[in-house]
Coordinates of C-alpha atoms and ligand atoms in Angstrom, one line a residue:
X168 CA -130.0 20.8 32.1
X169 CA -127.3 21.6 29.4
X170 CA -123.7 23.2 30.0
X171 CA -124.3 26.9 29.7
X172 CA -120.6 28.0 29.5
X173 CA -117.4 27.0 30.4
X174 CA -114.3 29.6 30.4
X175 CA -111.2 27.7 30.1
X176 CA -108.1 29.8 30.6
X177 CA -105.6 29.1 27.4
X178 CA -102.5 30.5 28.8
X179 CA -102.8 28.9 32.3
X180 CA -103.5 25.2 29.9
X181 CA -100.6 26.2 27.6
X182 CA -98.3 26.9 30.4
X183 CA -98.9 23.8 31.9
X184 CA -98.6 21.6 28.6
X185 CA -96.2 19.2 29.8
X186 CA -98.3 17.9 32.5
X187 CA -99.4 14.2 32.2
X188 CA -102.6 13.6 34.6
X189 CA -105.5 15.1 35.9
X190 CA -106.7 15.7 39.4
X191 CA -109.6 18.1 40.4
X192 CA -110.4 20.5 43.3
X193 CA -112.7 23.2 44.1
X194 CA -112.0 26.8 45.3
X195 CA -114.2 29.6 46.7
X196 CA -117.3 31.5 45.3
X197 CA -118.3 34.3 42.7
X198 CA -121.6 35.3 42.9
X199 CA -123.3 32.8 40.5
X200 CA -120.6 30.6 39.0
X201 CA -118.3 28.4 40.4
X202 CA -114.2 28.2 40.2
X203 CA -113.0 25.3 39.3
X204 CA -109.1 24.3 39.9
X205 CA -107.9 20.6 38.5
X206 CA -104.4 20.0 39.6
X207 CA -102.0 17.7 37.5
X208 CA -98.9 17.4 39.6
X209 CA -96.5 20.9 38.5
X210 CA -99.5 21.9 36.4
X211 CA -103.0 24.0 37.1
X212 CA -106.0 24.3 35.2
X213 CA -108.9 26.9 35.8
X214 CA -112.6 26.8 34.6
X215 CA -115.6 28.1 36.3
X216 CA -119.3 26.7 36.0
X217 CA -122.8 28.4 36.5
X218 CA -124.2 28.0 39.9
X219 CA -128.2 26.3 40.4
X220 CA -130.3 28.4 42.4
X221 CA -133.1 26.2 43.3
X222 CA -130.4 23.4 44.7
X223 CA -129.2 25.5 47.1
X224 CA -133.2 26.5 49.2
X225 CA -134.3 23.5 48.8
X226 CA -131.0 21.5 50.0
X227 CA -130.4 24.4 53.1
X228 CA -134.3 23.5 54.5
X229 CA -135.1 19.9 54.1
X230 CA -137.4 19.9 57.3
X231 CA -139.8 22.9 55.8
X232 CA -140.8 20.3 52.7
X233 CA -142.5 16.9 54.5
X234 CA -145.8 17.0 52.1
X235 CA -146.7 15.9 48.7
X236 CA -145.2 18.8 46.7
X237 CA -142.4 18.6 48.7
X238 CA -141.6 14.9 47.0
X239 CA -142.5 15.8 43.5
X240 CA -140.3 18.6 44.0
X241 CA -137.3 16.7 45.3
X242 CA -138.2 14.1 42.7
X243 CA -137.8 17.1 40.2
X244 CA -134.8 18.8 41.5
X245 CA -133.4 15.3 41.8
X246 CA -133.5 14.7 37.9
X247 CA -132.8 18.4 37.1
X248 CA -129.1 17.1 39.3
X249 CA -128.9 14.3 37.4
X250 CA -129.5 16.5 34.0
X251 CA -126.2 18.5 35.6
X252 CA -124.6 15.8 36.4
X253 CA -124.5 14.4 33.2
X254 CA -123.9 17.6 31.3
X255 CA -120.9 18.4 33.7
X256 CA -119.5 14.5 33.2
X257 CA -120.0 14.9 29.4
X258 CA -118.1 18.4 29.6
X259 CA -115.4 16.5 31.8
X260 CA -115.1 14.2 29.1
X261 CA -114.4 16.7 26.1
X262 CA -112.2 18.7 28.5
X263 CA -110.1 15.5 29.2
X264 CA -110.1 14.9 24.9
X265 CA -109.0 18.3 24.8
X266 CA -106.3 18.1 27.0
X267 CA -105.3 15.2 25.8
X268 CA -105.4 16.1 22.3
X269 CA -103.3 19.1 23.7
X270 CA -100.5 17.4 25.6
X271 CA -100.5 14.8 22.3
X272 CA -99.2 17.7 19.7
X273 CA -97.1 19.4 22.4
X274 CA -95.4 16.1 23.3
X275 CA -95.1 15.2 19.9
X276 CA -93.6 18.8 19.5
X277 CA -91.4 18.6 22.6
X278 CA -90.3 14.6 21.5
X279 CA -89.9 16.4 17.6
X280 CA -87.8 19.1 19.0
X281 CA -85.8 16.7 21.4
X282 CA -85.0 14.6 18.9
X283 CA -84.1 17.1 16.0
X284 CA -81.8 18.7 18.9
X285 CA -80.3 15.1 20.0
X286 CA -80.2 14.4 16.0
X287 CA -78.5 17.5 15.3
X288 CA -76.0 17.0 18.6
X289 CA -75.7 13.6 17.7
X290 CA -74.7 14.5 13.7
X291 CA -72.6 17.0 15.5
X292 CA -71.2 14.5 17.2
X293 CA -71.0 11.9 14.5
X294 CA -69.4 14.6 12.4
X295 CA -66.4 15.2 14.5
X296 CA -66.0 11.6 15.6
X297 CA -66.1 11.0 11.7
X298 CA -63.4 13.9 11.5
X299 CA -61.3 12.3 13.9
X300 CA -61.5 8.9 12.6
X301 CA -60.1 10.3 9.1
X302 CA -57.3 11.7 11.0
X303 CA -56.9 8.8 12.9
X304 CA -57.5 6.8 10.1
X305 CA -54.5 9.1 8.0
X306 CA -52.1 8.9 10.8
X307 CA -53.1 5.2 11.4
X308 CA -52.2 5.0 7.5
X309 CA -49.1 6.8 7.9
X310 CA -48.1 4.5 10.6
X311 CA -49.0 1.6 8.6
X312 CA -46.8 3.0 5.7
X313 CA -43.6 3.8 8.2
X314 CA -44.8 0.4 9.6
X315 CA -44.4 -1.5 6.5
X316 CA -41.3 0.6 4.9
X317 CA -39.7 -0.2 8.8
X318 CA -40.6 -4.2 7.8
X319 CA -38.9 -4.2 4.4
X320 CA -36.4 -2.6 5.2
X321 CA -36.1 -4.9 8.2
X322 CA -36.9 -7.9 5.9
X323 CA -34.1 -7.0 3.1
X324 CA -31.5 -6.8 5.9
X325 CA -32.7 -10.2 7.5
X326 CA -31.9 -11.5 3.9
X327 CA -29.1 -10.1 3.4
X328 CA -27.9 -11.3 7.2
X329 CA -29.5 -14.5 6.2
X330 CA -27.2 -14.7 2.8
X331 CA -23.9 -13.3 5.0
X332 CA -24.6 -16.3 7.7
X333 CA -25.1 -18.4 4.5
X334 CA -21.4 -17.5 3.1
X335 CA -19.9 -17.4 6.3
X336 CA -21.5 -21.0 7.9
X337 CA -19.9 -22.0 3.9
X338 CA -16.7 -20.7 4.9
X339 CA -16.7 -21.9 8.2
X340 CA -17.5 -25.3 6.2
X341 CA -14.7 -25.2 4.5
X342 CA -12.5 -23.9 7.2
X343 CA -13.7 -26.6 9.4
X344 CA -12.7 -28.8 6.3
X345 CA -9.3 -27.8 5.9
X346 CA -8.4 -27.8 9.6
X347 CA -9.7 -31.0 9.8
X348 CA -7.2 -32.3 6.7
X349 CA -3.9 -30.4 7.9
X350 CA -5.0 -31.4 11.5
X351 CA -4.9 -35.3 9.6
X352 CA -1.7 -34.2 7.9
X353 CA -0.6 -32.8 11.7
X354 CA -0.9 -36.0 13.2
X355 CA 0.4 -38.0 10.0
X356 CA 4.0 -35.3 10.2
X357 CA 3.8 -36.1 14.3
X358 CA 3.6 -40.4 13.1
X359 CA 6.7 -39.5 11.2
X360 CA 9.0 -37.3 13.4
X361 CA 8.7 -40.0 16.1
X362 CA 9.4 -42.7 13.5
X363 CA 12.2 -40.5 12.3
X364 CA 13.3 -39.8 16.1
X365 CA 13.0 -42.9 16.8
X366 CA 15.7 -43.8 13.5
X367 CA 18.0 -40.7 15.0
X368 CA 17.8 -42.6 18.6
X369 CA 19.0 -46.2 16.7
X370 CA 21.3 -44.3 14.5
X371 CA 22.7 -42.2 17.2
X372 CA 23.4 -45.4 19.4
X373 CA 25.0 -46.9 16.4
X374 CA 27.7 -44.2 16.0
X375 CA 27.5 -44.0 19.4
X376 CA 29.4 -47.5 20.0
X377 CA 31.1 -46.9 16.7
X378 CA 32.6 -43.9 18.2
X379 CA 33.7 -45.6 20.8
X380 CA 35.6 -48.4 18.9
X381 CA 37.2 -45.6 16.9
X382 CA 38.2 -44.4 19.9
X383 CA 39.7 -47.4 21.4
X384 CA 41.1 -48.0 17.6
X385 CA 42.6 -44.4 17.7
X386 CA 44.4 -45.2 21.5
X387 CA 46.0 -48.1 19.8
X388 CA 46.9 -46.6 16.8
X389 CA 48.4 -43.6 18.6
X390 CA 50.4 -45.8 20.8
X391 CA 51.7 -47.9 17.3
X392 CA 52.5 -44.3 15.9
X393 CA 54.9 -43.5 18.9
X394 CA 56.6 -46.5 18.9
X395 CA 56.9 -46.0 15.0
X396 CA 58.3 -42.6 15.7
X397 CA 60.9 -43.8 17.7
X398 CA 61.7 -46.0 15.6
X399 CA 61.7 -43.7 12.9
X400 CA 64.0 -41.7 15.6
X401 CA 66.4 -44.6 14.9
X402 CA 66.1 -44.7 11.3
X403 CA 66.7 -41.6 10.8
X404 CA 70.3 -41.2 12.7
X405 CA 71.1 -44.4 11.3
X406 CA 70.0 -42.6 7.6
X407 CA 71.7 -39.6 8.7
X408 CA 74.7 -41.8 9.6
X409 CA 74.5 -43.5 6.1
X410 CA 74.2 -40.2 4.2
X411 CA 76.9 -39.1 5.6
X412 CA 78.9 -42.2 4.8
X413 CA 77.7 -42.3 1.2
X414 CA 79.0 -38.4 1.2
X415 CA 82.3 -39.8 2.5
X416 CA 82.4 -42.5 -0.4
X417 CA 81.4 -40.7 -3.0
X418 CA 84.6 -38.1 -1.8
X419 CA 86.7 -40.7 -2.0
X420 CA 85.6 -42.0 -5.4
X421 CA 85.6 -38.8 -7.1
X422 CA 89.2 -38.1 -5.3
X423 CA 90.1 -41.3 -6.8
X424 CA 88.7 -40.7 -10.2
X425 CA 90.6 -37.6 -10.1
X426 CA 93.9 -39.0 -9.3
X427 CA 93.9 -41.5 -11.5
X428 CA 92.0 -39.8 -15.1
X429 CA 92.9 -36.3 -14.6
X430 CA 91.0 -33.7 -16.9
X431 CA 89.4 -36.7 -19.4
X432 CA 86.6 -37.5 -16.6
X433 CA 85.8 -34.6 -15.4
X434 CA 82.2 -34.2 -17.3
X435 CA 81.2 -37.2 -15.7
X436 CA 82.1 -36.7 -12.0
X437 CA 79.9 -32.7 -12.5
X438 CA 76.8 -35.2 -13.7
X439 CA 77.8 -37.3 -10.5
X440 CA 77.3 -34.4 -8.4
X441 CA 74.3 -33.2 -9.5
X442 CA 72.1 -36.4 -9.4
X443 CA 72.9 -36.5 -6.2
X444 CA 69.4 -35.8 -3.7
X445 CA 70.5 -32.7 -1.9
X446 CA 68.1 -30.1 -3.1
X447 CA 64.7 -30.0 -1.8
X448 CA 61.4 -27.4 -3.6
X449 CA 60.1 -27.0 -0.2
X450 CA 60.1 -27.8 3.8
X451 CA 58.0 -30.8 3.0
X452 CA 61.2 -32.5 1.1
X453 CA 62.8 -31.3 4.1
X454 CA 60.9 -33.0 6.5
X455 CA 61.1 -36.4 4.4
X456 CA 65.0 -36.2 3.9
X457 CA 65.0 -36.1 7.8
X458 CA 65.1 -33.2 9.0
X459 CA 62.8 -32.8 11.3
X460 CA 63.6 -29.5 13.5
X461 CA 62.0 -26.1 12.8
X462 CA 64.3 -23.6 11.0
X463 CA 65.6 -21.9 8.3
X464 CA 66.7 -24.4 5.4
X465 CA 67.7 -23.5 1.1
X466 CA 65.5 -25.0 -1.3
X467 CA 65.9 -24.6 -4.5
X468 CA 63.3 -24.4 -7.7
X469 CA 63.5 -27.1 -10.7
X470 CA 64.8 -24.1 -12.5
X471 CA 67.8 -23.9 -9.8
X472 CA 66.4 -20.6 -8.2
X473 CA 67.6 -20.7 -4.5
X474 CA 66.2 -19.0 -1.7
X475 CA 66.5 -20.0 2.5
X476 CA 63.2 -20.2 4.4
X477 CA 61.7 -21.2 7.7
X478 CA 60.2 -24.5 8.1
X479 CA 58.2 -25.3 10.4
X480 CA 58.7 -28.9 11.6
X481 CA 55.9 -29.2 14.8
X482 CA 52.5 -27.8 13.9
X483 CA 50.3 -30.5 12.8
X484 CA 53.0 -33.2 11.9
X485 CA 55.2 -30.4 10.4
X486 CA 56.6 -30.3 7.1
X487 CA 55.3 -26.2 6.4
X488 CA 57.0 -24.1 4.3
X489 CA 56.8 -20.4 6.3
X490 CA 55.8 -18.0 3.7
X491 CA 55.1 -14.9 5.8
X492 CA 56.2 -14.7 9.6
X493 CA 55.8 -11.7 11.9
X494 CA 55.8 -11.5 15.4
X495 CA 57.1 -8.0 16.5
X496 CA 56.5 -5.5 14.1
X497 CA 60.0 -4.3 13.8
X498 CA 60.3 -5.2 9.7
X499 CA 58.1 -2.9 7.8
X500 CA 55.3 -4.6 5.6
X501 CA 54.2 -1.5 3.7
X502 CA 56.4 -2.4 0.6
X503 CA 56.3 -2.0 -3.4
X504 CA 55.2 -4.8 -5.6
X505 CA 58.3 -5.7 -6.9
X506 CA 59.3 -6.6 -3.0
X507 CA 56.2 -8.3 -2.6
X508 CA 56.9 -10.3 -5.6
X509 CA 60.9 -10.9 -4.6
X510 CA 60.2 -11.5 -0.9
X511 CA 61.6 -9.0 1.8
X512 CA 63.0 -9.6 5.5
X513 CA 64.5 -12.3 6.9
X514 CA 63.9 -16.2 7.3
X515 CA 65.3 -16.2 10.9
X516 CA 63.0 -13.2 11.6
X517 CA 60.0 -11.5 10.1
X518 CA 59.9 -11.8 6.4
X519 CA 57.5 -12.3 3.4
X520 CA 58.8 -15.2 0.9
X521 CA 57.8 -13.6 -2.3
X522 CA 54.5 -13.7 -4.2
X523 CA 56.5 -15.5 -7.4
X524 CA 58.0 -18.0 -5.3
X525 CA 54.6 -18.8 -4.1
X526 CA 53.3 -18.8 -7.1
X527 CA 55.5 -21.5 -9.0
X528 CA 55.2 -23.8 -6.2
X529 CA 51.7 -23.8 -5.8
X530 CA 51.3 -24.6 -10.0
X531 CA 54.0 -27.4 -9.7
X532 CA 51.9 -29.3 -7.1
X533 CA 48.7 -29.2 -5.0
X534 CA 48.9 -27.3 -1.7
X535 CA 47.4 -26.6 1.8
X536 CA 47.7 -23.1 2.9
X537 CA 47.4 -22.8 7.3
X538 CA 47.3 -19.3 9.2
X539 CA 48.3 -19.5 12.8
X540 CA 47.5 -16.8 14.6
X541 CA 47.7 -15.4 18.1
X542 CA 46.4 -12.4 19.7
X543 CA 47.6 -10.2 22.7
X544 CA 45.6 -12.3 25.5
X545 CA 47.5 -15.3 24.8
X546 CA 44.9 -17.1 22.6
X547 CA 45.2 -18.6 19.3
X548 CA 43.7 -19.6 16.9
X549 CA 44.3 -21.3 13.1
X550 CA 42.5 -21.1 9.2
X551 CA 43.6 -23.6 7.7
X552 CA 42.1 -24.0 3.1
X553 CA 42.9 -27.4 2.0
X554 CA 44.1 -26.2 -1.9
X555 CA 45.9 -22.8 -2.0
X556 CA 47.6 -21.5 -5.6
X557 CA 48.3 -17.8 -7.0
X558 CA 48.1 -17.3 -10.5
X559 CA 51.0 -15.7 -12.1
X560 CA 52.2 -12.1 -12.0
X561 CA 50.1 -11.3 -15.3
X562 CA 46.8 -12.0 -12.9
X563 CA 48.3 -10.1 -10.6
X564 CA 49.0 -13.0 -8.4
X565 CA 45.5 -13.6 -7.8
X566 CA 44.7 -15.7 -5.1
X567 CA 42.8 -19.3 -4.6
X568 CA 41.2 -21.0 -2.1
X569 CA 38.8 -24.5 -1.2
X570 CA 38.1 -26.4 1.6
X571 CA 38.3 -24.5 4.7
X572 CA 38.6 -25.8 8.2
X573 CA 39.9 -23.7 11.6
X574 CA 39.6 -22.1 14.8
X575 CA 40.0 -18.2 13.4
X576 CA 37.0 -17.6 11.0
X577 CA 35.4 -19.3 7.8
X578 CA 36.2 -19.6 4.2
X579 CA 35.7 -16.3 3.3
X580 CA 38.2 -15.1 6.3
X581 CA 41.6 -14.1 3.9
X582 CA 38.3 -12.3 1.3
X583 CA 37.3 -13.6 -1.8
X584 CA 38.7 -16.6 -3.8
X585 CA 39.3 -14.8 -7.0
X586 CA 40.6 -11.4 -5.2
X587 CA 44.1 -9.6 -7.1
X588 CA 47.3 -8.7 -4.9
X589 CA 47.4 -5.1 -4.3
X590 CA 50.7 -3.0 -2.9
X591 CA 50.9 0.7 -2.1
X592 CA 52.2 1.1 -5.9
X593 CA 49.8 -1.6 -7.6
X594 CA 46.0 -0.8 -7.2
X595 CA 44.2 -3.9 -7.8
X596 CA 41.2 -4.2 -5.4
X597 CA 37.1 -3.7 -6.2
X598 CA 37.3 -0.3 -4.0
X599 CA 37.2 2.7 -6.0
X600 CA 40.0 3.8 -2.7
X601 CA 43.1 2.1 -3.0
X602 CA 43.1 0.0 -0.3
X603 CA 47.1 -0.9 -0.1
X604 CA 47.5 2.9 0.7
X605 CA 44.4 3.5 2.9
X606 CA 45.4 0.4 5.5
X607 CA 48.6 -0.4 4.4
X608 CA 51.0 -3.2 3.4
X609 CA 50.2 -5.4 0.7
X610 CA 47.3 -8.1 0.1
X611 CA 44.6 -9.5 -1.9
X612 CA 42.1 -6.8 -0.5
X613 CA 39.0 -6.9 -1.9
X614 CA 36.9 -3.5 -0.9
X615 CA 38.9 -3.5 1.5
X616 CA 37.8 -7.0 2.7
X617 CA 37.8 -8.9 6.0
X618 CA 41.6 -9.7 6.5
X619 CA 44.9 -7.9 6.1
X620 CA 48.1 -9.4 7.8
X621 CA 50.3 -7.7 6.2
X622 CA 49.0 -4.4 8.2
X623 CA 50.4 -1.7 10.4
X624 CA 52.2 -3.3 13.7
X625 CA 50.6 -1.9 16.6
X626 CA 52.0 -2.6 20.1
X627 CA 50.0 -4.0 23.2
X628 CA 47.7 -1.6 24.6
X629 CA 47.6 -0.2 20.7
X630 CA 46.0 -2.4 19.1
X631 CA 42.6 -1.3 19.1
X632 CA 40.0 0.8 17.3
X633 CA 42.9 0.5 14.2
X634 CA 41.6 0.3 10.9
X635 CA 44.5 -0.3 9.5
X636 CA 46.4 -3.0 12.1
X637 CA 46.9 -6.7 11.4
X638 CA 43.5 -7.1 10.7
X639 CA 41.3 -10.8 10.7
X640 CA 37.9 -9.8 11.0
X641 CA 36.0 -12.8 11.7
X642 CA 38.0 -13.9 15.1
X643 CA 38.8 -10.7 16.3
X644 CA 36.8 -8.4 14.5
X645 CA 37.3 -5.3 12.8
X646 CA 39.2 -3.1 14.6
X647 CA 41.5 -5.1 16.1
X648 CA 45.9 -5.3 15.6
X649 CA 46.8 -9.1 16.1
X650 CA 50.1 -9.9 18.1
X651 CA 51.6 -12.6 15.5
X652 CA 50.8 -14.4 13.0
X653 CA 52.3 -17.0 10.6
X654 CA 51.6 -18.0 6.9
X655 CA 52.7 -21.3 5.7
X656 CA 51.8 -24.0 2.7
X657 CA 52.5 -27.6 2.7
X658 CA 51.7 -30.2 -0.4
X659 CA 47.8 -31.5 0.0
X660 CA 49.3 -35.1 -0.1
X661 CA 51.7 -34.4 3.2
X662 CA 52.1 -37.4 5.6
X663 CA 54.2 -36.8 8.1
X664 CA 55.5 -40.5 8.2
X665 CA 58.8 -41.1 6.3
Ligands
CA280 CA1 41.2 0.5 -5.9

């Protein structure tokens, strides 16, 4: 028997579309169909199928039917279920087709859908991952760029450290270098100054022990000089005491020569006279004609000039002519040139000799020139130049010195070889002052220069702070007044032997 009908519900099949299988039930009655429910897990589907009468009187009284007709009609209704049966399998079939066939194009929808929506999310997706990889990308290049500016930069110092350490290891090459030589020449100076102080140490010992032969050379010759002094001692009374006979002789012989050739020889006996050897030029000739005690003695110039001095017969083996002397202040030293030239005061006392005296004995033979002086705390102390001269009154007497030795000072103590007299009425000196006037007296000032005996005399306890005192700078310095002091000459070639 073929399918009469079969009333699928299309909403109930579309709203249950995304189901994937197929299971079956059956649900009540309508009066000559059947409902149909086939359930597919979430999803429902709904069909209904006509309903065979003859099945249901025959099947509801099998007892009624035991005869002939009774099996042909089973055998009938039997084949009439089969008919069904195969029309309602066939109709399962299609239905099953359909549903697949359904569930194919909404999958394929639902899968088409899905994956536009995932494409579209993932493009989405893509697109801002691509957006953010550009700017990562641009601020990955901008690092890069910093990066790579940050290395040259880094690499152009690391040269230019690398050239620096260059120079500067050269330098320290060099350095090393020359350390090393005057380290060489060090130790090479060191060799030497031991084998130098090693010399000194031999010399030394040398002049050492010849030192101490001079010394045992100089006992003996001291104690040959005072027993030639005494003998000298001898000599000289006996010379005195022959003198003084030959004075006595040569009375009588001119006392006889005048009795006996009166007026005719009188010439004669004046030449007589004056060969004798009683004049002496200075304290020196003194000291050799015997006299050897300090004092005031006439000597007279080769042109027959007299004048008296004080000789000074005990410092250093005597034999000085005194040429300024003061020793209490009571003779005043601030004086005109022409008393400065003539001399003023007196032998016996204070006194200044006379710059022209001075001045033609120094040209008429070689000199020494010693300063004694002593101050008010009972020390003394001496310069001492080994040639002294003046020039002449034209050069203003100008003054000349070599050689110094002393106690009191050094050469330049008296002021500069070469410096003019000056007097309160004679301005001479280099100072654009006149220095005579400004510390009085007169001397060969310079501007005003270190030295100045011929000062103001100031008394003990006045002596200081004066800048214009008895001045001699480089022993007592410059403000200070000295208590005496003695100027005196003696020929270079002196020896105090007769
Ligand atoms: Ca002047």
């Amino acid at each position: 028997m073929p399918l009469q009908s079969a009333d699928l519900s299309a909403d109930s099949v579309r709203d249950k579309s995304l189901c994937p299988t197929i299971g079956s039930s059956y649900n009540g009655l309508d009066a000559g169909k059947r409902q149909y429910q086939i359930q597919n897990g979430p999803c429902s589907y709904t069909f209904l199928l006509p309903e065979q009468d003859n099945c249901q009187g025959s099947y509801n009284d099998p007892v009624q039917r035991d005869g002939p007709e009774d099996i042909t009609e089973s055998f009938q209704r039997l084949q009439k279920l089969e008919g069904t049966m195969e029309n309602n399998t066939q109709w399962l079939l299609k239905l099953e087709n359909y549903i697949q066939d359904s569930l194919k194009h909404d999958i394929a929808q639902m899968q088409q859908t899905a994956v536009q929506n995932q494409t579209a999310t993932m493009i989405e997706i893509g697109a801002s991952l691509l957006s953010q990889t550009v700017e990562q990308s641009k601020k990955l290049t901008n690092v890069e760029t910093q990066v790579i500016s940050q290395t040259t930069r880094l690499e152009k110092k690391l040269l230019e450290n690398a050239l620096s350490t260059n120079k500067l290891e050269k330098q320290v090459i060099v350095q090393s270098n020359e350390i090393s030589k005057l380290s060489d020449k060090n130790s090479y100076l060191e060799k030497r100054v031991e084998e130098m102080e090693g010399q000194r140490l031999v010399e030394l010992k040398t002049l050492r022990e010849e030192k101490q032969q001079l010394e045992a050379l100089l006992l003996r010759q001291t104690a040959v000089i005072g027993q030639l002094q005494q003998q000298l001692l001898k000599v000289s009374s006996n010379n005195t005491a022959l003198h003084n006979q030959q004075q006595q002789l040569v009375d009588s012989v001119n006392s006889l020569i005048q009795s006996i050739t009166v007026g005719t020889f009188t010439e004669s006996k004046t030449a007589m006279m004056k060969d004798l050897p009683t004049t002496h030029v200075d304290c020196a000739a003194v000291f050799k004609s015997g006299n050897t005690q300090s004092g005031v003695y006439s000597l007279t110039f080769p042109d027959s000039t007299e004048v008296k001095v004080f000789c000074d017969m005990e410092t250093d083996g005597g034999g000085w002519t005194v040429i300024q002397k003061r020793f209490d202040g009571h003779v005043d030293f601030h004086r005109t040139w022409q008393e400065y030239k003539k001399g003023f005061g007196e032998p016996s006392d204070e006194y200044w000799l006379g710059n022209d005296f001075v001045y033609k004995l120094t040209n008429a033979h070689s000199y020494k020139l010693r300063i004694q002086l002593n101050d008010w705390e009972g020390n003394s102390g001496f310069s001492q130049y080994d040639q002294f001269s003046l020039e002449s009154e034209a050069q203003n007497f100008r003054i000349q010195l070599k050689g110094y030795s002393g106690t009191a000072g050094k050469i330049s103590s008296i002021g500069q070889p070469g410096s003019e007299f000056s007097t309160k009425d004679a301005d001479n000196d280099k100072c654009v002052c006149k220095c005579s006037q400004l510390t009085t007296g007169g001397w060969w000032f310079d501007a005003c220069g270190p030295s100045n005996l011929n000062g103001m005399y100031y008394q003990q306890g006045q002596n200081s702070n004066r800048f214009n005192g008895i001045k001699w700078y480089y022993w007592k310095g410059s403000g200070y007044s000295l208590k005496t002091t003695t100027m005196m000459i003696r020929p270079a070639d002196f020896s105090s032997s007769l």
